[in-house]
Short mmCIF file of C-alpha atoms in Angstrom, two decimals:
data_model
loop_
_atom_site.label_atom_id
_atom_site.label_comp_id
_atom_site.label_asym_id
_atom_site.label_seq_id
_atom_site.Cartn_x
_atom_site.Cartn_y
_atom_site.Cartn_z
CA MET A 1 -26.24 29.54 38.71
CA SER A 2 -29.43 29.95 36.66
CA ALA A 3 -32.55 27.89 37.33
CA THR A 4 -32.13 26.14 33.97
CA VAL A 5 -28.61 25.04 34.81
CA ILE A 6 -29.70 23.81 38.23
CA ASN A 7 -32.54 21.83 36.66
CA TYR A 8 -30.07 20.32 34.27
CA TYR A 9 -27.91 19.06 37.12
CA LEU A 10 -30.95 17.67 38.96
CA LEU A 11 -32.01 15.88 35.81
CA MET A 12 -28.58 14.44 35.07
CA GLY A 13 -27.91 13.24 38.62
CA ARG A 14 -25.43 14.40 41.19
CA TRP A 15 -23.05 16.96 39.83
CA GLU A 16 -19.39 15.99 40.03
CA PRO A 17 -16.95 18.89 39.98
CA ASN A 18 -14.88 18.78 36.78
CA ALA A 19 -15.99 15.23 35.99
CA ARG A 20 -14.98 15.62 32.32
CA GLY A 21 -11.46 16.72 33.15
CA ARG A 22 -11.04 14.01 35.78
CA LEU A 23 -12.22 11.33 33.34
CA GLN A 24 -9.85 12.63 30.67
CA GLN A 25 -6.85 12.58 32.98
CA ALA A 26 -7.75 9.13 34.38
CA ALA A 27 -8.12 7.80 30.81
CA LEU A 28 -4.74 9.22 29.73
CA ASP A 29 -3.05 7.74 32.81
CA LEU A 30 -4.58 4.29 32.26
CA PHE A 31 -3.93 4.31 28.50
CA THR A 32 -0.30 5.16 29.27
CA GLU A 33 0.11 2.55 32.01
CA ARG A 34 -1.81 -0.39 30.51
CA GLY A 35 -2.28 0.50 26.88
CA TYR A 36 -5.40 1.82 25.13
CA GLU A 37 -6.77 -1.59 24.14
CA GLN A 38 -6.47 -2.99 27.65
CA THR A 39 -8.41 -0.17 29.33
CA THR A 40 -12.22 -0.14 29.77
CA ALA A 41 -14.62 2.73 30.37
CA ALA A 42 -15.47 1.20 33.78
CA GLU A 43 -11.80 1.30 34.80
CA ILE A 44 -11.47 4.91 33.68
CA ALA A 45 -14.52 5.88 35.74
CA LYS A 46 -13.20 4.01 38.79
CA ARG A 47 -9.77 5.69 38.55
CA ALA A 48 -11.50 9.07 38.37
CA GLY A 49 -13.61 8.20 41.42
CA LEU A 50 -16.80 8.31 39.35
CA THR A 51 -19.39 5.80 38.20
CA GLU A 52 -19.48 4.18 34.76
CA ARG A 53 -22.86 5.86 34.28
CA THR A 54 -21.17 9.23 34.77
CA PHE A 55 -18.53 8.27 32.20
CA PHE A 56 -21.18 7.65 29.56
CA ARG A 57 -22.87 10.93 30.36
CA TYR A 58 -19.72 12.66 29.07
CA PHE A 59 -18.33 10.29 26.44
CA ALA A 60 -19.86 7.81 23.99
CA ASP A 61 -16.87 5.47 24.41
CA LYS A 62 -13.23 5.46 25.51
CA ARG A 63 -12.02 6.63 22.08
CA GLU A 64 -14.15 9.74 22.42
CA VAL A 65 -12.13 10.73 25.51
CA LEU A 66 -9.16 11.24 23.18
CA PHE A 67 -11.02 13.01 20.37
CA SER A 68 -13.71 15.15 22.01
CA GLY A 69 -11.24 18.05 22.02
CA GLY A 70 -11.27 18.06 18.22
CA GLU A 71 -14.52 19.99 18.03
CA GLU A 72 -13.23 22.71 20.34
CA LEU A 73 -10.06 22.94 18.27
CA GLN A 74 -12.11 23.28 15.09
CA GLN A 75 -14.21 26.02 16.71
CA LEU A 76 -11.03 27.79 17.81
CA PHE A 77 -9.70 27.79 14.22
CA VAL A 78 -13.01 28.94 12.77
CA ASP A 79 -13.46 31.72 15.36
CA ALA A 80 -9.92 33.03 14.81
CA ILE A 81 -10.38 33.10 11.02
CA THR A 82 -13.80 34.70 11.25
CA GLY A 83 -12.53 37.25 13.77
CA ALA A 84 -9.38 38.24 11.84
CA PRO A 85 -9.34 41.85 10.59
CA GLU A 86 -10.99 42.40 7.21
CA SER A 87 -7.62 43.53 5.85
CA ALA A 88 -5.96 40.17 6.71
CA THR A 89 -4.95 37.99 3.76
CA PRO A 90 -6.15 34.36 3.82
CA ILE A 91 -2.81 33.09 5.16
CA GLU A 92 -2.72 35.88 7.79
CA ALA A 93 -6.20 34.87 8.99
CA ALA A 94 -5.08 31.25 9.09
CA GLY A 95 -1.91 32.30 10.90
CA ALA A 96 -4.05 33.88 13.63
CA ALA A 97 -5.84 30.54 14.01
CA LEU A 98 -2.51 28.69 14.26
CA ALA A 99 -1.35 31.11 16.97
CA ALA A 100 -4.58 30.65 18.94
CA ALA A 101 -4.30 26.85 18.72
CA ALA A 102 -0.62 26.94 19.69
CA ALA A 103 -1.40 29.01 22.80
CA GLN A 104 -3.98 26.44 23.90
CA PHE A 105 -1.61 23.51 23.40
CA GLU A 106 1.16 25.33 25.23
CA GLU A 107 -1.01 25.59 28.35
CA ARG A 108 -1.35 21.84 28.68
CA ILE A 109 1.79 20.40 27.14
CA ASP A 110 1.94 17.43 29.54
CA SER A 111 -1.48 16.02 28.69
CA VAL A 112 -0.97 16.88 25.00
CA ARG A 113 2.24 14.84 25.00
CA GLN A 114 0.61 11.99 26.90
CA ARG A 115 -2.34 11.91 24.48
CA GLN A 116 -0.03 11.99 21.46
CA ALA A 117 1.95 8.97 22.68
CA VAL A 118 -1.31 7.01 23.09
CA VAL A 119 -2.57 7.96 19.61
CA THR A 120 0.79 7.25 17.93
CA ALA A 121 0.93 3.75 19.45
CA ASN A 122 -2.38 2.61 17.91
CA ALA A 123 -3.15 2.34 14.19
CA ASP A 124 -6.91 2.90 14.59
CA LEU A 125 -6.30 6.04 16.63
CA ARG A 126 -3.80 7.34 14.07
CA GLU A 127 -6.44 6.87 11.37
CA ARG A 128 -9.02 8.66 13.49
CA GLU A 129 -6.58 11.54 13.94
CA LEU A 130 -6.08 11.79 10.17
CA ILE A 131 -9.82 11.94 9.62
CA LYS A 132 -10.17 14.68 12.23
CA LEU A 133 -7.41 16.69 10.56
CA THR A 134 -9.14 16.35 7.20
CA ALA A 135 -12.35 17.63 8.78
CA LEU A 136 -10.37 20.50 10.30
CA ALA A 137 -8.97 21.43 6.87
CA ALA A 138 -12.51 21.46 5.44
CA ALA A 139 -13.73 23.70 8.29
CA VAL A 140 -10.81 26.10 7.74
CA ALA A 141 -11.58 26.25 4.01
CA ASP A 142 -15.25 26.97 4.73
CA ALA A 143 -14.35 29.73 7.20
CA LEU A 144 -12.09 31.32 4.57
CA ARG A 145 -14.84 31.13 1.93
CA GLU A 146 -17.14 32.88 4.42
CA ARG A 147 -14.60 35.73 4.34
CA GLY A 148 -15.04 35.90 0.58
CA VAL A 149 -11.86 34.00 -0.33
CA ALA A 150 -12.12 32.29 -3.74
CA ASP A 151 -12.82 28.56 -3.69
CA THR A 152 -9.45 27.17 -4.79
CA THR A 153 -7.46 29.71 -2.78
CA ALA A 154 -9.50 28.78 0.30
CA SER A 155 -8.82 25.04 -0.22
CA LEU A 156 -5.12 25.55 -0.85
CA THR A 157 -4.69 27.90 2.12
CA ALA A 158 -6.57 25.47 4.37
CA GLU A 159 -4.41 22.49 3.34
CA VAL A 160 -1.24 24.53 3.82
CA THR A 161 -2.49 25.70 7.24
CA ILE A 162 -3.10 22.12 8.40
CA ALA A 163 0.33 21.12 7.08
CA VAL A 164 1.95 23.92 9.11
CA PHE A 165 -0.17 22.93 12.10
CA ARG A 166 0.92 19.28 11.91
CA ILE A 167 4.58 19.97 11.39
CA SER A 168 4.80 22.67 14.07
CA PHE A 169 2.93 20.42 16.51
CA GLU A 170 5.34 17.54 15.90
CA ARG A 171 8.46 19.69 16.11
CA TRP A 172 7.22 21.37 19.26
CA LEU A 173 6.66 18.03 21.00
CA ASN A 174 9.94 16.57 19.76
CA GLU A 175 12.00 19.57 20.77
CA ALA A 176 10.63 19.35 24.31
CA GLY A 177 9.73 23.02 24.70
CA GLN A 178 12.92 24.58 23.33
CA GLN A 179 10.71 26.89 21.28
CA THR A 180 7.02 27.72 21.64
CA MET A 181 4.67 26.08 19.17
CA ALA A 182 3.53 29.55 18.08
CA ARG A 183 7.11 30.49 17.19
CA ILE A 184 7.69 27.27 15.25
CA GLY A 185 4.45 27.94 13.34
CA GLU A 186 5.59 31.49 12.48
CA ASP A 187 8.93 30.18 11.23
CA LEU A 188 7.13 27.63 9.06
CA LEU A 189 4.92 30.31 7.53
CA ALA A 190 8.08 32.27 6.69
CA GLU A 191 9.64 29.07 5.31
CA LEU A 192 6.54 28.59 3.18
CA LYS A 193 7.45 31.75 1.22
CA VAL A 194 10.83 30.21 0.44
CA VAL A 195 9.25 26.86 -0.47
CA ALA A 196 6.71 28.54 -2.74
CA GLY A 197 9.67 29.90 -4.66
CA THR A 198 9.73 33.63 -4.49
CA MET B 1 10.42 -15.41 -23.13
CA SER B 2 13.18 -16.61 -20.86
CA ALA B 3 13.22 -20.10 -19.35
CA THR B 4 12.78 -18.59 -15.88
CA VAL B 5 9.67 -16.71 -16.92
CA ILE B 6 8.23 -19.81 -18.61
CA ASN B 7 8.92 -21.87 -15.47
CA TYR B 8 7.14 -19.18 -13.45
CA TYR B 9 4.04 -19.49 -15.59
CA LEU B 10 4.12 -23.29 -15.42
CA LEU B 11 4.40 -23.06 -11.66
CA MET B 12 1.64 -20.51 -11.26
CA GLY B 13 -0.78 -22.18 -13.66
CA ARG B 14 -2.11 -21.16 -17.05
CA TRP B 15 -1.06 -17.64 -17.98
CA GLU B 16 -3.94 -15.28 -18.64
CA PRO B 17 -3.14 -12.31 -20.85
CA ASN B 18 -3.49 -9.06 -18.88
CA ALA B 19 -5.24 -10.80 -15.99
CA ARG B 20 -4.46 -7.92 -13.60
CA GLY B 21 -6.02 -5.30 -15.87
CA ARG B 22 -9.07 -7.46 -16.58
CA LEU B 23 -9.62 -8.05 -12.86
CA GLN B 24 -9.28 -4.34 -12.15
CA GLN B 25 -11.80 -3.37 -14.81
CA ALA B 26 -14.24 -6.13 -13.78
CA ALA B 27 -13.96 -5.00 -10.15
CA LEU B 28 -14.61 -1.34 -11.02
CA ASP B 29 -17.62 -2.31 -13.14
CA LEU B 30 -19.12 -4.50 -10.40
CA PHE B 31 -18.39 -2.00 -7.61
CA THR B 32 -20.16 0.64 -9.73
CA GLU B 33 -23.15 -1.56 -10.61
CA ARG B 34 -23.75 -3.32 -7.28
CA GLY B 35 -21.72 -1.36 -4.77
CA TYR B 36 -18.39 -2.23 -3.20
CA GLU B 37 -19.83 -4.04 -0.18
CA GLN B 38 -22.07 -6.28 -2.28
CA THR B 39 -19.30 -7.53 -4.57
CA THR B 40 -17.12 -10.60 -3.83
CA ALA B 41 -13.73 -11.59 -5.17
CA ALA B 42 -15.36 -14.65 -6.77
CA GLU B 43 -17.77 -12.42 -8.70
CA ILE B 44 -14.95 -10.19 -9.88
CA ALA B 45 -13.02 -13.19 -11.15
CA LYS B 46 -16.10 -14.56 -12.92
CA ARG B 47 -16.84 -11.22 -14.62
CA ALA B 48 -13.21 -11.11 -15.82
CA GLY B 49 -13.53 -14.66 -17.16
CA LEU B 50 -10.91 -15.90 -14.67
CA THR B 51 -10.90 -18.18 -11.64
CA GLU B 52 -11.04 -17.04 -8.04
CA ARG B 53 -7.62 -18.63 -7.60
CA THR B 54 -6.27 -16.35 -10.31
CA PHE B 55 -7.81 -13.34 -8.50
CA PHE B 56 -5.91 -14.15 -5.33
CA ARG B 57 -2.70 -14.58 -7.26
CA TYR B 58 -2.88 -10.84 -8.07
CA PHE B 59 -4.70 -9.31 -5.10
CA ALA B 60 -4.91 -10.09 -1.38
CA ASP B 61 -8.57 -8.98 -1.30
CA LYS B 62 -11.08 -6.85 -3.21
CA ARG B 63 -9.93 -3.67 -1.49
CA GLU B 64 -6.43 -4.23 -2.83
CA VAL B 65 -7.80 -3.98 -6.39
CA LEU B 66 -8.55 -0.32 -5.67
CA PHE B 67 -5.30 0.49 -3.87
CA SER B 68 -2.56 -1.53 -5.54
CA GLY B 69 -1.88 1.43 -7.85
CA GLY B 70 -0.76 3.46 -4.83
CA GLU B 71 2.69 1.90 -4.78
CA GLU B 72 3.28 2.67 -8.45
CA LEU B 73 2.14 6.24 -7.85
CA GLN B 74 4.56 6.56 -4.94
CA GLN B 75 7.39 5.20 -7.08
CA LEU B 76 6.49 7.67 -9.82
CA PHE B 77 6.72 10.58 -7.38
CA VAL B 78 10.00 9.36 -5.89
CA ASP B 79 11.58 8.74 -9.31
CA ALA B 80 10.59 12.17 -10.61
CA ILE B 81 12.01 13.90 -7.52
CA THR B 82 15.20 11.85 -7.58
CA GLY B 83 15.60 12.45 -11.32
CA ALA B 84 15.00 16.20 -11.25
CA PRO B 85 18.04 18.34 -12.20
CA GLU B 86 20.39 19.15 -9.35
CA SER B 87 19.62 22.82 -9.86
CA ALA B 88 15.89 22.29 -9.22
CA THR B 89 14.49 23.79 -6.00
CA PRO B 90 12.50 21.43 -3.75
CA ILE B 91 9.16 22.70 -5.07
CA GLU B 92 10.42 22.44 -8.67
CA ALA B 93 11.41 18.81 -8.09
CA ALA B 94 8.00 18.16 -6.52
CA GLY B 95 6.36 19.96 -9.45
CA ALA B 96 8.03 17.50 -11.84
CA ALA B 97 6.50 14.67 -9.82
CA LEU B 98 3.06 16.29 -9.97
CA ALA B 99 3.38 16.64 -13.76
CA ALA B 100 4.40 12.98 -14.12
CA ALA B 101 1.46 11.82 -11.98
CA ALA B 102 -0.95 14.08 -13.86
CA ALA B 103 0.15 12.62 -17.20
CA GLN B 104 -0.53 9.09 -15.95
CA PHE B 105 -3.99 9.98 -14.66
CA GLU B 106 -4.83 11.79 -17.88
CA GLU B 107 -4.26 8.58 -19.87
CA ARG B 108 -6.94 6.68 -18.02
CA ILE B 109 -9.45 9.30 -16.91
CA ASP B 110 -12.45 6.96 -17.24
CA SER B 111 -11.20 4.32 -14.83
CA VAL B 112 -9.79 7.01 -12.50
CA ARG B 113 -13.24 8.62 -12.34
CA GLN B 114 -14.94 5.25 -11.83
CA ARG B 115 -12.52 4.34 -9.02
CA GLN B 116 -12.96 7.72 -7.34
CA ALA B 117 -16.76 7.35 -7.25
CA VAL B 118 -16.38 3.94 -5.57
CA VAL B 119 -13.90 5.25 -2.98
CA THR B 120 -15.95 8.38 -2.24
CA ALA B 121 -19.10 6.30 -1.58
CA ASN B 122 -17.50 4.22 1.21
CA ALA B 123 -16.17 5.55 4.53
CA ASP B 124 -13.61 2.74 4.98
CA LEU B 125 -12.23 3.32 1.50
CA ARG B 126 -12.02 7.07 2.08
CA GLU B 127 -10.00 6.38 5.23
CA ARG B 128 -7.73 4.02 3.36
CA GLU B 129 -7.17 6.71 0.72
CA LEU B 130 -6.21 9.22 3.43
CA ILE B 131 -3.68 6.79 4.86
CA LYS B 132 -2.18 6.20 1.41
CA LEU B 133 -1.87 9.94 0.84
CA THR B 134 -0.10 10.33 4.18
CA ALA B 135 2.33 7.59 3.19
CA LEU B 136 2.83 9.37 -0.14
CA ALA B 137 3.67 12.62 1.66
CA ALA B 138 6.23 10.77 3.80
CA ALA B 139 7.82 9.21 0.69
CA VAL B 140 8.01 12.61 -1.03
CA ALA B 141 9.65 14.13 2.07
CA ASP B 142 12.20 11.26 2.16
CA ALA B 143 13.01 11.69 -1.53
CA LEU B 144 13.59 15.40 -0.96
CA ARG B 145 15.85 14.71 2.03
CA GLU B 146 17.82 12.34 -0.22
CA ARG B 147 18.44 15.38 -2.42
CA GLY B 148 19.92 17.16 0.58
CA VAL B 149 16.87 19.28 1.39
CA ALA B 150 16.72 20.28 5.08
CA ASP B 151 14.37 18.26 7.26
CA THR B 152 11.61 20.82 7.90
CA THR B 153 11.73 22.21 4.37
CA ALA B 154 11.35 18.66 3.04
CA SER B 155 8.33 17.98 5.26
CA LEU B 156 6.67 21.29 4.42
CA THR B 157 7.29 20.91 0.67
CA ALA B 158 5.97 17.35 0.76
CA GLU B 159 2.76 18.34 2.56
CA VAL B 160 2.23 21.24 0.17
CA THR B 161 2.85 18.92 -2.80
CA ILE B 162 0.23 16.44 -1.63
CA ALA B 163 -2.20 19.32 -1.02
CA VAL B 164 -1.68 20.53 -4.61
CA PHE B 165 -2.01 16.93 -5.83
CA ARG B 166 -5.33 16.42 -4.02
CA ILE B 167 -6.86 19.72 -5.04
CA SER B 168 -5.76 19.47 -8.68
CA PHE B 169 -7.02 15.89 -8.84
CA GLU B 170 -10.45 16.90 -7.50
CA ARG B 171 -10.78 19.94 -9.72
CA TRP B 172 -9.70 17.98 -12.78
CA LEU B 173 -12.36 15.32 -12.18
CA ASN B 174 -15.07 17.85 -11.34
CA GLU B 175 -14.36 20.03 -14.36
CA ALA B 176 -14.73 17.00 -16.65
CA GLY B 177 -11.59 17.55 -18.65
CA GLN B 178 -11.91 21.27 -19.34
CA GLN B 179 -8.26 21.63 -18.34
CA THR B 180 -5.54 19.02 -18.03
CA MET B 181 -4.63 17.96 -14.50
CA ALA B 182 -1.05 19.07 -15.19
CA ARG B 183 -2.24 22.58 -16.03
CA ILE B 184 -4.42 22.80 -12.92
CA GLY B 185 -1.42 21.69 -10.85
CA GLU B 186 0.79 24.39 -12.41
CA ASP B 187 -1.83 27.03 -11.68
CA LEU B 188 -2.02 25.87 -8.07
CA LEU B 189 1.76 26.08 -7.67
CA ALA B 190 1.55 29.66 -8.99
CA GLU B 191 -1.37 30.33 -6.63
CA LEU B 192 0.77 28.98 -3.79
CA LYS B 193 3.13 31.94 -4.19
CA VAL B 194 0.19 34.30 -3.73
CA VAL B 195 -1.11 32.30 -0.75
CA ALA B 196 2.35 32.30 0.88
CA GLY B 197 2.11 36.08 0.76
CA THR B 198 4.88 37.41 -1.39
#
């Protein structure tokens, strides 16, 4: 551990191993048991065996526990698109991003499913999710433009990518692991050719 | 005018010719001049030369003035898809809906542009717009399923249709009428074939 990192922990107070992950799991469990509205940050901290002060070191509020993963997801998409071979078409680059995202979801299907049930049950959270997906589409479009993709093509590819992402995510959760999310995404990209009318 | 309609007007109070349209235009003008937040229903009614009571006969609140057109738009999409020839592919049926919507927007570009500036300037209104577009996608998917289109194909086509709708709408407004919205939509549907990778 570097001196800088050690100083950081001294500054921030006692270091709790995997505090973020413990808070996230405690929040999901409480949201599921009692409902999102009925759960406070203090209760989440207590369930995780941490203080409320620790909670607020990691999250601005209880909603943020559900949405803080959005930035990592966006980075995952952007990195995959940026890192795709030069020869990849826009939809191939986007397909690489979908595969990377699918692999991450696959690893933690239980908490993904738990989170989704919480979000679906609350209108404000559903709205927040929509806004995050719109931001994700904009980030995908920007990453494609960075690759030299023309403006309108980048926007259209990004919107289509998010559509495939949403539909494959939903089908994957509904089908209870009959197929991997990556496979469902691939099938949808093939289906897209049929839909486009060729 | 039928007796029933006359009774309706007697019941509801003095009939004001085109009250809905006058309220909508007054609202857009005030939202543009003073900002959405700073405008009240009473002020909108006054600007339209109508009473506040008349305002609330047409709209639940000032936000509704901006979004009441969403239901008509949804109906327009659904009707066009339902009315498309049996031989039309899903994307062709959706394309007919896009053309019908584009024609309606084209007729009233000034108020469409004015409304869009108001919505874009306010985070709550932008969220509301997103929710309406999601509902529109769901309605398009349902209309396609009614035509016998398979579940996933219907969802994918609907999402793609709304993506084309959004992008053509934005480009049409930004380009200040250089091309019709219908034409931009057609070009995007052609572009979709390239994006899909065929």
